[in-house]
GROMACS .gro file of C-alpha atoms in nm:
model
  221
    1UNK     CA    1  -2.860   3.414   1.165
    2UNK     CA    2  -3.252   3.392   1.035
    3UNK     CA    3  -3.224   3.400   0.686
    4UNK     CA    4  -3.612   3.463   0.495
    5UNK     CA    5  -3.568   3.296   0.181
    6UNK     CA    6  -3.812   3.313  -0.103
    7UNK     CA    7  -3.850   3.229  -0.513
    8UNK     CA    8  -4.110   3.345  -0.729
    9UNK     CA    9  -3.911   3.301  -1.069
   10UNK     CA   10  -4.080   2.974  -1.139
   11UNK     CA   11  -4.387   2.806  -1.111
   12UNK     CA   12  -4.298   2.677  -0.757
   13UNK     CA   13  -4.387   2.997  -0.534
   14UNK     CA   14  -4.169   2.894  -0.256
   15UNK     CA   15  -4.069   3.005   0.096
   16UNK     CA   16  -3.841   2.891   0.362
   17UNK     CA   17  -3.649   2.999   0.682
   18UNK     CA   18  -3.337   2.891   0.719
   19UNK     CA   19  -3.072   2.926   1.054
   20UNK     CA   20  -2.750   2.909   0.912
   21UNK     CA   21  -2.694   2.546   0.946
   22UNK     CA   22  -3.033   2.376   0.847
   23UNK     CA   23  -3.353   2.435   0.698
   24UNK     CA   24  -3.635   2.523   1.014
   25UNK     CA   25  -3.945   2.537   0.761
   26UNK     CA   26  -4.064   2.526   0.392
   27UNK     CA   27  -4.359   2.582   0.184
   28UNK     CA   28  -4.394   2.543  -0.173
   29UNK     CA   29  -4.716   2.600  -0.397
   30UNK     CA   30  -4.716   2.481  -0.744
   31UNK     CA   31  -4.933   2.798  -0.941
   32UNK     CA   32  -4.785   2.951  -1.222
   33UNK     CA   33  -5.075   3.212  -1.220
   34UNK     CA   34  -5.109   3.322  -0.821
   35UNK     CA   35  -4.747   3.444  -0.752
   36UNK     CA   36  -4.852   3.781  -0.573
   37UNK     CA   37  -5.189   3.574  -0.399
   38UNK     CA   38  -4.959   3.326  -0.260
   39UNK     CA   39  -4.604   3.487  -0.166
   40UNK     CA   40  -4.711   3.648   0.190
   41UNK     CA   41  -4.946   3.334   0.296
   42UNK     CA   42  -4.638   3.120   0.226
   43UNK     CA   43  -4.363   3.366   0.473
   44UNK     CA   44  -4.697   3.338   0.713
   45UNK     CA   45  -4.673   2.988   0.703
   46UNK     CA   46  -4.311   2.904   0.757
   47UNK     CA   47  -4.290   3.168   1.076
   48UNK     CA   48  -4.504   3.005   1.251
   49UNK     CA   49  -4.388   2.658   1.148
   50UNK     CA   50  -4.059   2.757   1.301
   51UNK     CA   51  -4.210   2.962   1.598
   52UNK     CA   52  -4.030   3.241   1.453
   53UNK     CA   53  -4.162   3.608   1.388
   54UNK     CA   54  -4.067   3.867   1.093
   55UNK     CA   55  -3.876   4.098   1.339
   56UNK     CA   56  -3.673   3.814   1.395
   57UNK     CA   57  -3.512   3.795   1.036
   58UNK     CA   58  -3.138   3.892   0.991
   59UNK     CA   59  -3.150   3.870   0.664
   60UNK     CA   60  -3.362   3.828   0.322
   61UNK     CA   61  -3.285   3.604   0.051
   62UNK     CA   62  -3.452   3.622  -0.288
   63UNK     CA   63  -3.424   3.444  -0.641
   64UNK     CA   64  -3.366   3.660  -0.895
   65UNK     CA   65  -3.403   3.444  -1.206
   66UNK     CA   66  -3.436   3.414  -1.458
   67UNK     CA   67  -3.798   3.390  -1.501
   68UNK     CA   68  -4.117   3.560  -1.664
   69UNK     CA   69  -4.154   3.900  -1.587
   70UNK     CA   70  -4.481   3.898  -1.349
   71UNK     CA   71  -4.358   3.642  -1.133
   72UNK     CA   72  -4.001   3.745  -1.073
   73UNK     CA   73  -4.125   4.076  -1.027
   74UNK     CA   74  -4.368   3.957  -0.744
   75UNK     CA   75  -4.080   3.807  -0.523
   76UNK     CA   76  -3.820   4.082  -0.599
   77UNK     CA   77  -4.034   4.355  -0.461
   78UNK     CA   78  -4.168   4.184  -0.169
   79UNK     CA   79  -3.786   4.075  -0.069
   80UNK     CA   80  -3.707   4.510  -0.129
   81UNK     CA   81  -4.036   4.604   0.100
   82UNK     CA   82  -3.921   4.269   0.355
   83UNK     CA   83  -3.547   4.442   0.387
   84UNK     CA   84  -3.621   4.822   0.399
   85UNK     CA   85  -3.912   4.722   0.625
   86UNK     CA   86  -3.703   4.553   0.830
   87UNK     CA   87  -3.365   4.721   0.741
   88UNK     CA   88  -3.162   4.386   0.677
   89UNK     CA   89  -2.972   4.282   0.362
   90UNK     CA   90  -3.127   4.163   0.055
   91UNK     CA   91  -2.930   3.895  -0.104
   92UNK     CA   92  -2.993   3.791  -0.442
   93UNK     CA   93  -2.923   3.431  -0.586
   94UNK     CA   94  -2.990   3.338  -0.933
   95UNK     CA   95  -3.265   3.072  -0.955
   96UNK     CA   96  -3.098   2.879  -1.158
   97UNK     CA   97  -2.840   2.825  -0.885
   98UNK     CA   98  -3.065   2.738  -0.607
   99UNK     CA   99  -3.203   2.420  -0.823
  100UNK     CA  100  -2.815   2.344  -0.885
  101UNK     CA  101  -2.766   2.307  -0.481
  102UNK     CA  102  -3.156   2.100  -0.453
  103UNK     CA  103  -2.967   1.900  -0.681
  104UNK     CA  104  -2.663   1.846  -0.517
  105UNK     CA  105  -2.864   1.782  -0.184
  106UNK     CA  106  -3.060   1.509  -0.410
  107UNK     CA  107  -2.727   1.311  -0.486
  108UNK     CA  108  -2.630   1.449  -0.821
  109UNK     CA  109  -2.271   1.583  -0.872
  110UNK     CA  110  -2.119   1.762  -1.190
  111UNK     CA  111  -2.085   1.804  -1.490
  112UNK     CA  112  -2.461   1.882  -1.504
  113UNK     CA  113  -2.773   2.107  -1.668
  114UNK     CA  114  -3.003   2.309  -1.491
  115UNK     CA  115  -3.321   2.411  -1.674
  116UNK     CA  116  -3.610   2.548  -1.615
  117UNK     CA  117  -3.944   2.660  -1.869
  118UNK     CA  118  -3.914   2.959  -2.038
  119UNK     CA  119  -4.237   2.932  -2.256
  120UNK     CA  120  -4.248   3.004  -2.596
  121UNK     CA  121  -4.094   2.635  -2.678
  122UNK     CA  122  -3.769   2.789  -2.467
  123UNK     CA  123  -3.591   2.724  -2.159
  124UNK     CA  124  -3.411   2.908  -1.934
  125UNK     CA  125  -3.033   2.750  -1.871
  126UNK     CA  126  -2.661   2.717  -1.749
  127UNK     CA  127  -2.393   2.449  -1.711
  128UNK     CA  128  -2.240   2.350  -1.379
  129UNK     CA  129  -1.965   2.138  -1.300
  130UNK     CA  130  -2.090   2.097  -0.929
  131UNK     CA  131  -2.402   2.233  -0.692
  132UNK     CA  132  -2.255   2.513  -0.628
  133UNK     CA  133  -2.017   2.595  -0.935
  134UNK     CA  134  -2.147   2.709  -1.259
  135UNK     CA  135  -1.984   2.735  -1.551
  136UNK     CA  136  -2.179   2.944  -1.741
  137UNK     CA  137  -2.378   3.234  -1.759
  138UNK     CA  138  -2.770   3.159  -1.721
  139UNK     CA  139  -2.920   3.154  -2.080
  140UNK     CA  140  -3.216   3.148  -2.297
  141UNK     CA  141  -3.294   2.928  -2.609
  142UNK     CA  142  -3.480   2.651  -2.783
  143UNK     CA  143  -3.416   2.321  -2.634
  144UNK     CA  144  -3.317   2.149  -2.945
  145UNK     CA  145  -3.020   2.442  -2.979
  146UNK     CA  146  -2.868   2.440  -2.683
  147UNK     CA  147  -2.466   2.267  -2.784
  148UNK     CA  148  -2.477   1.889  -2.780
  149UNK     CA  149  -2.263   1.877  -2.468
  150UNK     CA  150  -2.474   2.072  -2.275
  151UNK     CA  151  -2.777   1.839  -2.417
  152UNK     CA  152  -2.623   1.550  -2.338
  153UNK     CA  153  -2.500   1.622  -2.009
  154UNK     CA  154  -2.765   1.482  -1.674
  155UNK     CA  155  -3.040   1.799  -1.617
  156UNK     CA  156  -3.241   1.888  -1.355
  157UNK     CA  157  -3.597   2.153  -1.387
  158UNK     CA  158  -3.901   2.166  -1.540
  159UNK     CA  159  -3.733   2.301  -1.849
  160UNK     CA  160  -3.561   1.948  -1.911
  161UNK     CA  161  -3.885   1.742  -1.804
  162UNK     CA  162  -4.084   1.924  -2.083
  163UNK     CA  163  -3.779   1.850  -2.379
  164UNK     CA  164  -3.733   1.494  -2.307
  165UNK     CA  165  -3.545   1.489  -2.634
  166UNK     CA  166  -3.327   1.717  -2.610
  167UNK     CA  167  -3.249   1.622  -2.253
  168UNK     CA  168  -3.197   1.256  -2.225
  169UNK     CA  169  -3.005   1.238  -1.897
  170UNK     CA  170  -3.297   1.453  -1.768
  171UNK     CA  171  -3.355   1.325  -1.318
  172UNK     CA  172  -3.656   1.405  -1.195
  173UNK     CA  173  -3.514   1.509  -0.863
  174UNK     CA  174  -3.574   1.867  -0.794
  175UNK     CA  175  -3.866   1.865  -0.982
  176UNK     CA  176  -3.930   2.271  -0.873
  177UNK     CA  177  -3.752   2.531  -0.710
  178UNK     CA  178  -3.662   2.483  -0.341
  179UNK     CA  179  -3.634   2.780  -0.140
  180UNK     CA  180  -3.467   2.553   0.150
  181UNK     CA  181  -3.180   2.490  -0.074
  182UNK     CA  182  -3.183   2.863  -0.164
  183UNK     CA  183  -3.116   2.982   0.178
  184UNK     CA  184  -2.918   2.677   0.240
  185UNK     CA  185  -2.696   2.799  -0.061
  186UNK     CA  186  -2.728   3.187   0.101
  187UNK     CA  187  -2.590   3.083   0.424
  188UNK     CA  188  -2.258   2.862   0.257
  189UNK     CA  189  -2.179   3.182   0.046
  190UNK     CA  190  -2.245   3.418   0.378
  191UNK     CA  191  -1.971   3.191   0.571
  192UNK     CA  192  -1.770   3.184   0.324
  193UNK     CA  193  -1.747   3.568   0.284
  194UNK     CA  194  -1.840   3.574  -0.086
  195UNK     CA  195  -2.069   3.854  -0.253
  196UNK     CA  196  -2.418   3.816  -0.392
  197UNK     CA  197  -2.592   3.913  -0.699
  198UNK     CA  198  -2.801   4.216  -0.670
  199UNK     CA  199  -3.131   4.206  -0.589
  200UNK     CA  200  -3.266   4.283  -0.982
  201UNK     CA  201  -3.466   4.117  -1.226
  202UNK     CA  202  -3.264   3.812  -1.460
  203UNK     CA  203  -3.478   3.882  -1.767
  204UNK     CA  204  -3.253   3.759  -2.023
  205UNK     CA  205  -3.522   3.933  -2.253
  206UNK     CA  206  -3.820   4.149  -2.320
  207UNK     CA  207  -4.120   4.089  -2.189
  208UNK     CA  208  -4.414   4.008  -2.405
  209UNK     CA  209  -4.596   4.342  -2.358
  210UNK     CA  210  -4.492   4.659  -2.570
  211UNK     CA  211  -4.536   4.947  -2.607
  212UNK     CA  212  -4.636   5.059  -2.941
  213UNK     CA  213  -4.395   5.195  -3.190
  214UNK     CA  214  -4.644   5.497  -3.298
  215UNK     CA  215  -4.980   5.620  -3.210
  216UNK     CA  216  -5.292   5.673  -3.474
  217UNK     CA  217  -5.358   6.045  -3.501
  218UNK     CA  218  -5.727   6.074  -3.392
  219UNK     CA  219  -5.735   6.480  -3.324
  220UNK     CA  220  -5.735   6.737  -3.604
  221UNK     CA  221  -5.403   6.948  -3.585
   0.00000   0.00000   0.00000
């Protein structure tokens, strides 16, 4: 197994291989603006870390969100050119899930909150009761009106750095998205025989361009 993990869904454009027991290399870039300039460089980087070529890959692993539209988009496509390219799966993990396991691997264990920025004063959410069990579906909302228990509950993500208030219990340990503990997540649910989310966009709502409801006649009929 060579799994090709990646996450674009977040700030954090992150990369990593991964060999079905342990993590052989992973970069991460902080750029919340250079998704599609810094994707490829980062797979680059972490084959020849691990001494590994592309042909090499069994299989491609991908966060799916959820996340702002550009970015998501950016990793989503490159993991569907990556697997036809290479004809191997395409697994999809929700993002939100892959910080759960970072956070696991950083000592925390459940009942906990994973989120992560949403802009527009929102984050991005869901509820586990372990690193790898969540108890809710991932989410969208104003910090302040997410229920008290969730609120109260320890959080991990960028979302629950930036709403210090609403998250009190917030650890600052994952900070950003890991794709290590992606593929390290990929490769437990692999063994383990269970199925994947496909490899589509987690929204959870429109994007911020529209198209206009009606057009301005400017030609005479």
């Amino acid at each position: 197994m060579l799994l090709l993990a990646f996450d674009t869904a977040t700030p954090a454009v992150t990369a990593a291989l991964h060999d079905g027991e342990r993590v052989l290399a992973e970069s991460t870039v902080v750029d919340a603006r250079r998704h599609g300039e810094l994707l490829v460089p980062a797979v680059d980087r972490v084959l020849t870390a691990a001494g590994r070529t592309l042909a090499e890959v069994t299989g491609i692993v991908v966060g799916v969100g959820p996340g702002p539209y550009t970015g998501l988009r950016v990793g989503l496509v490159t993991a569907a050119s990556f697997g036809d390219a290479l004809d191997v799966p395409v697994h999809g993990v929700c993002t939100l899930d892959g910080l759960a396991w970072a956070a696991g691997e950083a000592g925390l264990e459940g009942p906990f909150t994973v989120a992560t920025d949403a802009r527009r004063k929102e984050v991005y959410w869901a509820r586990y009761d372990g690193p790898a069990v969540r108890v809710t579906e991932p989410a969208v909302g104003r910090a302040a009106d997410l229920p008290a228990d969730v609120r109260a509950l320890p959080a991990v993500g960028a979302g629950a750095a930036l709403y210090p208030d609403a998250f009190p219990g917030h650890r600052p340990d994952p900070a950003h998205q890991s794709a290590g503990s992606l593929a390290a997540l990929a490769a437990r649910r692999l063994a383990a025989g269970e199925a994947f989310a496909p490899a589509l966009p987690l929204y959870l709502r429109r994007p911020d361009a529209q198209v206009p409801a009606g057009y301005k006649a400017v030609l005479p009929k």
